[in-house]
Tab-separated table of C-alpha atoms and ligand atoms in Angstrom:
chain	number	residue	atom	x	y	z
A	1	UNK	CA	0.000	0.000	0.000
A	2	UNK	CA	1.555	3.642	-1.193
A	3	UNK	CA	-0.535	5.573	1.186
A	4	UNK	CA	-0.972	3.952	4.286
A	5	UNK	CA	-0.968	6.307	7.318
A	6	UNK	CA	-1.747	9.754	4.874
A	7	UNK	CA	-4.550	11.181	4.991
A	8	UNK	CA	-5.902	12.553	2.225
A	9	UNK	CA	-8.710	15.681	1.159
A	10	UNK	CA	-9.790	15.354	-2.451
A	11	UNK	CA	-12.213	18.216	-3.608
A	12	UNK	CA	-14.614	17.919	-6.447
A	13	UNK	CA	-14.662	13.928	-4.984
A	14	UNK	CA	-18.265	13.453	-5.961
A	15	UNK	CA	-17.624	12.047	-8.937
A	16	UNK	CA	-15.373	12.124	-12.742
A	17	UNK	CA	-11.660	12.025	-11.667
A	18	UNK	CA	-11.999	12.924	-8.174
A	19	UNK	CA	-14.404	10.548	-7.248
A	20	UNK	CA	-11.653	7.622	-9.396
A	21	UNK	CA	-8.742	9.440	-7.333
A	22	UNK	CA	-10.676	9.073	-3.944
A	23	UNK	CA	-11.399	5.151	-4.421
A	24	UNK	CA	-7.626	4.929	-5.936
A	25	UNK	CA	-6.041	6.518	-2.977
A	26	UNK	CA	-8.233	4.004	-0.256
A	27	UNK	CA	-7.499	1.186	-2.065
A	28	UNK	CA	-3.776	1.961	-1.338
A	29	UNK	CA	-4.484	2.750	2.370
A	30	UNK	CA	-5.229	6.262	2.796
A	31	UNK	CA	-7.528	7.686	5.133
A	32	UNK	CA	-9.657	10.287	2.226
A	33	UNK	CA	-12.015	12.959	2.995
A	34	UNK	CA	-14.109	12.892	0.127
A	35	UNK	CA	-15.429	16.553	-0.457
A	36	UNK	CA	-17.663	18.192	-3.024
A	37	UNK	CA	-20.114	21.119	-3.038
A	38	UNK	CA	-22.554	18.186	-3.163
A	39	UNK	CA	-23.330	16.670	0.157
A	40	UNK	CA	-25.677	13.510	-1.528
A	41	UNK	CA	-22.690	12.533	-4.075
A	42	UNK	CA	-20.018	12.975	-1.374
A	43	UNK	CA	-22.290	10.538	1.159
A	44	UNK	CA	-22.415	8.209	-1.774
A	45	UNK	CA	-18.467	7.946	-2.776
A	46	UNK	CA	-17.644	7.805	0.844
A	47	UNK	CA	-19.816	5.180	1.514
A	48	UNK	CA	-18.909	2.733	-1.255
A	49	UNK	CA	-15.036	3.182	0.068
A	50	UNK	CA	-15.865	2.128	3.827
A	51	UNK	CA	-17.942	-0.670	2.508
A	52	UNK	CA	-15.043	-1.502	-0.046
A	53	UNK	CA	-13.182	-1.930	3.307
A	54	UNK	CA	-11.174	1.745	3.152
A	55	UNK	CA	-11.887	4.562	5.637
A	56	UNK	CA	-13.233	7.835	4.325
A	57	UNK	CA	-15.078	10.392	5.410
A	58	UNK	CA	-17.939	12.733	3.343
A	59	UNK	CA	-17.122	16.891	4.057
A	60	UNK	CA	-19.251	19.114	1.882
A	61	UNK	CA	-17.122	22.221	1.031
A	62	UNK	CA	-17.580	24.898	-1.840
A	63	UNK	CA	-14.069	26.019	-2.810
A	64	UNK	CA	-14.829	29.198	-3.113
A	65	UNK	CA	-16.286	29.439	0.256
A	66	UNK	CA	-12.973	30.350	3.055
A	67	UNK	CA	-15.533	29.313	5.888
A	68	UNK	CA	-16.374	26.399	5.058
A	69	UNK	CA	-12.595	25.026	4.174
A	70	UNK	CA	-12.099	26.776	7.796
A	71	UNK	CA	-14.450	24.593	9.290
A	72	UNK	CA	-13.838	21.521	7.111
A	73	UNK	CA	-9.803	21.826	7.914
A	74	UNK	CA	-10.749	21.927	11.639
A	75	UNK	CA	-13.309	18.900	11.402
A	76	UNK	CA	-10.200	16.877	9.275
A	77	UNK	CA	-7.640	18.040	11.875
A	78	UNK	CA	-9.823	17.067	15.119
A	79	UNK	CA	-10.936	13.563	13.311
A	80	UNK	CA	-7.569	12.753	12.051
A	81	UNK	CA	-5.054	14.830	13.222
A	82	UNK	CA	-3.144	15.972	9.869
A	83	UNK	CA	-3.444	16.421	6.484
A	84	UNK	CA	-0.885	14.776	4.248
A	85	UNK	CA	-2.197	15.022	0.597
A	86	UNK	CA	-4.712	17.503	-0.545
A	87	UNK	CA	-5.979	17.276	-3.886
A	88	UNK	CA	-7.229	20.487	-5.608
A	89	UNK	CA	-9.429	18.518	-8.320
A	90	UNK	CA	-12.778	20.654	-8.072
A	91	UNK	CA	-13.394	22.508	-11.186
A	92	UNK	CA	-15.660	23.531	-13.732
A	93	UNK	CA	-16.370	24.776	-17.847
A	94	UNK	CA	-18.230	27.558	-18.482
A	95	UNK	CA	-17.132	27.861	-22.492
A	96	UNK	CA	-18.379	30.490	-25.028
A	97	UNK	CA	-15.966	32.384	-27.609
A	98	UNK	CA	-14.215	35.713	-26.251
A	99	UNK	CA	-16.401	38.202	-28.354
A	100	UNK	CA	-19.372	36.189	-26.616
A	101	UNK	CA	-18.437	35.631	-22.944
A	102	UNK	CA	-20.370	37.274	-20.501
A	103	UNK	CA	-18.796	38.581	-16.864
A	104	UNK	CA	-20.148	35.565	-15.073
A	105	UNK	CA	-18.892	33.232	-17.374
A	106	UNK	CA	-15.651	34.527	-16.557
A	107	UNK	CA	-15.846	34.803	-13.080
A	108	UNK	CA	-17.654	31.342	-11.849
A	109	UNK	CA	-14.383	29.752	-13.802
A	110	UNK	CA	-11.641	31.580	-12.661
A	111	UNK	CA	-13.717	31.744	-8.709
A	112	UNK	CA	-13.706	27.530	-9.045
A	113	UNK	CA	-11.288	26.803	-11.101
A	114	UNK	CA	-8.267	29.814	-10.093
A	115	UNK	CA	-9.539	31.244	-6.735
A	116	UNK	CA	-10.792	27.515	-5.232
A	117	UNK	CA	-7.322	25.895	-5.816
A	118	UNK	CA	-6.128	29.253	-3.440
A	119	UNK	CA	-8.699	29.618	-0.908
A	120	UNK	CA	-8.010	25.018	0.526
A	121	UNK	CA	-3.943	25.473	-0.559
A	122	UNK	CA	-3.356	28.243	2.058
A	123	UNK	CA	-5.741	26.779	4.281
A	124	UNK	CA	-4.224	23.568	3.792
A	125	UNK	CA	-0.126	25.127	3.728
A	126	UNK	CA	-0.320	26.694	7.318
A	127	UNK	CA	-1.348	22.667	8.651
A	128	UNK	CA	1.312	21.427	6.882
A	129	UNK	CA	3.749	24.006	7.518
A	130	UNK	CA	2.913	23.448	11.528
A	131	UNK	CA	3.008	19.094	11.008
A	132	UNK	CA	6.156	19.842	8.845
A	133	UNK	CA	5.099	18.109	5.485
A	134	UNK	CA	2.819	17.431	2.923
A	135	UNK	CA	1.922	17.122	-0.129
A	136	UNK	CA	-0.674	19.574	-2.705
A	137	UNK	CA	-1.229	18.457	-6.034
A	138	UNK	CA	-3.635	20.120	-8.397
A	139	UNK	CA	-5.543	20.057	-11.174
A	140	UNK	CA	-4.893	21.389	-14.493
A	141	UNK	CA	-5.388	20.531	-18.726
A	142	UNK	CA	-3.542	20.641	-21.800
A	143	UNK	CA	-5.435	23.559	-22.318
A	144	UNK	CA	-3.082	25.382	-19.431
A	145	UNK	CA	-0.604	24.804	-22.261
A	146	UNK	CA	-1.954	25.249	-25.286
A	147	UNK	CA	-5.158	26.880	-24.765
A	148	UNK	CA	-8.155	26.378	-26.535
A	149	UNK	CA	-11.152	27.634	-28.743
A	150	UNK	CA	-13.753	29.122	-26.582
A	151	UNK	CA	-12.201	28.888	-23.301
A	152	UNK	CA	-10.366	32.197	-22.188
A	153	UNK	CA	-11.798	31.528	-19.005
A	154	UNK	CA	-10.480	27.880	-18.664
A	155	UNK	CA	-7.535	28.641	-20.098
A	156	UNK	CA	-6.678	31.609	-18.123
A	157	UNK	CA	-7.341	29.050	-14.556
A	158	UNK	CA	-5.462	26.318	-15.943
A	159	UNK	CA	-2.429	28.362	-17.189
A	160	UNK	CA	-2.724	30.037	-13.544
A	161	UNK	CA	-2.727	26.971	-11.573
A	162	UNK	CA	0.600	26.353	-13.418
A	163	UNK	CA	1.770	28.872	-12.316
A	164	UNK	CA	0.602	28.759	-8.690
A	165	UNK	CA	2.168	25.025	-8.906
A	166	UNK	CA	5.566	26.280	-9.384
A	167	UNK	CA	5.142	29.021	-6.841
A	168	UNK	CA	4.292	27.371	-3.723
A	169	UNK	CA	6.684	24.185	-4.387
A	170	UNK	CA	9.453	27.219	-4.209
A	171	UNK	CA	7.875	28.858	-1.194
A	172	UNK	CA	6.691	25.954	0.550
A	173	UNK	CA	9.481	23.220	-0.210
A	174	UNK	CA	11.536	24.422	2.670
A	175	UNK	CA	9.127	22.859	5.203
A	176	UNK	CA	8.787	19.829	3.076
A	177	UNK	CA	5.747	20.426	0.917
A	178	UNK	CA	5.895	19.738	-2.242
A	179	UNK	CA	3.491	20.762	-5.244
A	180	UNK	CA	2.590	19.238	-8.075
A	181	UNK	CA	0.023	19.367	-10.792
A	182	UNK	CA	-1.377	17.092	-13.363
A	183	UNK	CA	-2.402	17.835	-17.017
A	184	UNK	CA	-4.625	16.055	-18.396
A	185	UNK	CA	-5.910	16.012	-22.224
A	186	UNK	CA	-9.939	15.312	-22.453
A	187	UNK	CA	-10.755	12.798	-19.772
A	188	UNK	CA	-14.028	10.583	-20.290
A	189	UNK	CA	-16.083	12.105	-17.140
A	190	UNK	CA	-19.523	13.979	-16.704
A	191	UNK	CA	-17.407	17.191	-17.969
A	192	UNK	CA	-16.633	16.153	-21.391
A	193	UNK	CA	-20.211	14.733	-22.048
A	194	UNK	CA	-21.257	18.366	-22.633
A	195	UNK	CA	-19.155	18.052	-25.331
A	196	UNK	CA	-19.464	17.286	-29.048
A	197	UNK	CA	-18.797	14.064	-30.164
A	198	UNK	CA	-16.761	16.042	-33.165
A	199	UNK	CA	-14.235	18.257	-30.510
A	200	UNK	CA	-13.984	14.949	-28.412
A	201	UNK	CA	-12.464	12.972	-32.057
A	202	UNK	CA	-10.618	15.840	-32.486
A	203	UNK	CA	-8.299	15.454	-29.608
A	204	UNK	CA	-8.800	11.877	-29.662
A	205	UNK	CA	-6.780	12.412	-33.318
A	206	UNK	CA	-4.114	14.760	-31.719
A	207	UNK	CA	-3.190	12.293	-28.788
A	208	UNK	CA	-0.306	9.990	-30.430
A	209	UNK	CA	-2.143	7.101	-28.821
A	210	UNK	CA	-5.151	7.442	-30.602
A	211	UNK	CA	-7.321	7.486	-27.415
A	212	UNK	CA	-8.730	9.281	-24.689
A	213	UNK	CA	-7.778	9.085	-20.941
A	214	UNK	CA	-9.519	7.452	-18.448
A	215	UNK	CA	-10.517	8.717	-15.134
A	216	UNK	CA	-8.139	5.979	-13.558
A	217	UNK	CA	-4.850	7.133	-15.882
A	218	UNK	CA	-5.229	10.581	-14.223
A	219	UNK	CA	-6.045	8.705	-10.665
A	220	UNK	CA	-3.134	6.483	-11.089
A	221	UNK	CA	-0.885	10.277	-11.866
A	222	UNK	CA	-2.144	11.499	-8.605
A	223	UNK	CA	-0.847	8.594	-6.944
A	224	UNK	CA	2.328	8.793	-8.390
A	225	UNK	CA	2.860	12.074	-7.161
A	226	UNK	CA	1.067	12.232	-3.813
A	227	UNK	CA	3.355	8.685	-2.750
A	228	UNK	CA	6.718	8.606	-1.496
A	229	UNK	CA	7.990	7.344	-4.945
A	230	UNK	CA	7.619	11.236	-5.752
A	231	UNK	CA	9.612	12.092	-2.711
A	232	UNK	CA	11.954	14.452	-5.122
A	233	UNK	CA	9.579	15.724	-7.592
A	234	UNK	CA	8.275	19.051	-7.074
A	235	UNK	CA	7.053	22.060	-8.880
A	236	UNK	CA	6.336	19.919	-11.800
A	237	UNK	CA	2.979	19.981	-14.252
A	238	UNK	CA	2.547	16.028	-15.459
A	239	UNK	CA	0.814	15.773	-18.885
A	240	UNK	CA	-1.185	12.852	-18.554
A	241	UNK	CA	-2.637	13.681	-22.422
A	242	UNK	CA	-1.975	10.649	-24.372
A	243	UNK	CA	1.287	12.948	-26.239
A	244	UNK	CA	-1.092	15.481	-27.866
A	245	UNK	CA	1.059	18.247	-26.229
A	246	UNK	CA	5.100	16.689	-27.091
B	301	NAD	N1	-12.596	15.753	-17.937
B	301	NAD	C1	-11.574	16.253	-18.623
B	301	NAD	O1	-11.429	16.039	-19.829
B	301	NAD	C2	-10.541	17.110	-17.940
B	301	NAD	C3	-9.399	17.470	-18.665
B	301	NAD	C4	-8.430	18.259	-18.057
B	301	NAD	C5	-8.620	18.683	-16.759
B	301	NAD	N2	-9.737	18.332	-16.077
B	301	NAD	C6	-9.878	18.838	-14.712
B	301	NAD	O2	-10.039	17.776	-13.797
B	301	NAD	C7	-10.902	18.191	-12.731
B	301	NAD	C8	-12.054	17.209	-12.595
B	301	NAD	O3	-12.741	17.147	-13.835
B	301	NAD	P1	-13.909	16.092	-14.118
B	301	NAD	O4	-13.909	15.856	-15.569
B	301	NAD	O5	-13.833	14.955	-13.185
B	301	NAD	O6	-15.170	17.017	-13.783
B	301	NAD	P2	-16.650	16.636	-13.305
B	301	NAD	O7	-17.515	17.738	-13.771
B	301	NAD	O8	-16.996	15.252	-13.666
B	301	NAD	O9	-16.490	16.711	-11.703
B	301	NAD	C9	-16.118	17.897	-11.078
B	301	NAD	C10	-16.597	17.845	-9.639
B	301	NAD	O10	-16.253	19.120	-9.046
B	301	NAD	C11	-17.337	19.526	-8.242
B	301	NAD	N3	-17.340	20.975	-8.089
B	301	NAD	C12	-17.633	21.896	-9.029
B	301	NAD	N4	-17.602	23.124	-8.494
B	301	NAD	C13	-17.270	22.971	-7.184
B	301	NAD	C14	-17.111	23.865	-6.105
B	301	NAD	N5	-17.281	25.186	-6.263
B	301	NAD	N6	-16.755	23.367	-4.897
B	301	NAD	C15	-16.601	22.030	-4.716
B	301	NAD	N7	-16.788	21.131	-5.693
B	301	NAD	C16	-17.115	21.595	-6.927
B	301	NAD	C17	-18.576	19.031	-8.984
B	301	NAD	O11	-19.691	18.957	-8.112
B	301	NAD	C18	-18.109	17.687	-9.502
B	301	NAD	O12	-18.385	16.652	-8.589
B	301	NAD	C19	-11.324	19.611	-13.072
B	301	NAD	O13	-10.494	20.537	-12.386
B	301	NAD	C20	-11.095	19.722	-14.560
B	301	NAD	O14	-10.859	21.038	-14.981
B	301	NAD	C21	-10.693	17.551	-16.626
């Protein structure tokens, strides 16, 4: 087991790649605190991991709401003392072309997306700082890279988590916290069934494999880099795309 003794916060954990990463990171003996804006789907993942024989517990927390990571950090802290791995996986598309976006299309992205990724890292830094480790690893898309076609918003997150990333592994490394991000390409999850089947072949035909990801090849990259295997890696984004950004 690669996680035994950690415990773990996963936002966005009600399903799509959180809810895979959750299940992934029990299954190799984490304790996970499966969170999500959505109390019913969080009850639901959490359940199937105790009865799977893991331990997890269901926190409802908005990222954008600093309370309620407040609260949820103290209810983590009293139930398990620490928290080792937080993954910043919550996130959301909210696409339309520059010359049509509206304010709020902008600003629910970048507030989920940008701002939620901020609001649980600091929370989460200053307990990790004080238990002197841990390890943040967030979420982020070949289209922090590359951008793409009607997603200034999206883009504009993604390519800030990046950077983000890359600043706290330099600030934070010195009280061993490291910071890490994953890229994925398109993913098959709730998300991408918004989109049309022609933009999903699309990338399928840019990735060198020929394929989409699956919500367990990003699961299995958070594992990776939330284990001690990854004890030296920091700072880095991880394309988990299938090579359609090389
Ligand atoms: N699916 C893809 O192709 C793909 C590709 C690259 C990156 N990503 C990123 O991976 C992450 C997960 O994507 P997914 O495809 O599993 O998405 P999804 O839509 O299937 O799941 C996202 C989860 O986040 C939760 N969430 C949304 N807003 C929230 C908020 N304010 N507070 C707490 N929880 C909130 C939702 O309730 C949902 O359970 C996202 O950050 C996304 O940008 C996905």
């Amino acid at each position: 087991m690669r996680l035994k003794n950690q415990t773990a916060w996963i936002t966005g954990a009600g399903r799509g790649i959180g809810a895979e990463t959750a299940k992934t990171f029990a299954r190799e003996g984490a304790t996970v605190v499966v969170s999500d804006m959505n109390q019913a789907d969080v009850d639901i993942i959490s359940r199937e991991i105790n009865e799977a024989g893991g331990t997890s517990m269901a926190v409802a927390v908005n990222v954008t709401d600093r309370h309620a990571i407040d609260a949820a950090l103290k209810q983590i802290v009293e139930t398990y003392e620490r928290v080792d791995i937080v993954v910043n996986n919550a996130g959301i598309t909210n696409d339309a072309q520059l010359l049509k976006m509206e304010e709020d299309q902008w600003d629910s992205v970048i507030d989920v997306n940008l701002k939620g990724i901020f609001n649980i890292s600091q929370a989460a830094a200053k307990q990790m700082k004080e238990q002197e480790g841990g390890v943040i690893l967030n979420a982020s898309s070949v289209v922090g890279t590359y951008g793409n076609f009607g997603q200034t918003n999206y883009a504009a997150a993604k390519w800030g988590v990046n950077g983000m990333t890359k600043t706290w592994a330099k600030e934070l490394g010195r009280f061993g916290i490291r910071v890490n991000a994953v890229a994925p390409g398109f993913v098959q999850t709730p998300m991408t069934e918004k989109m049309p089947q022609k933009v999903l072949d699309a990338m399928t035909d840019k990735s060198v494999l020929k394929d989409l990801a699956t919500t367990e090849d990003i699961a299995n990259a958070y594992l990776f880099l939330a284990s001690k295997e990854a004890r030296f890696i920091t700072g880095e984004i991880l394309a988990v795309d299938g090579g359609v950004v090389i």
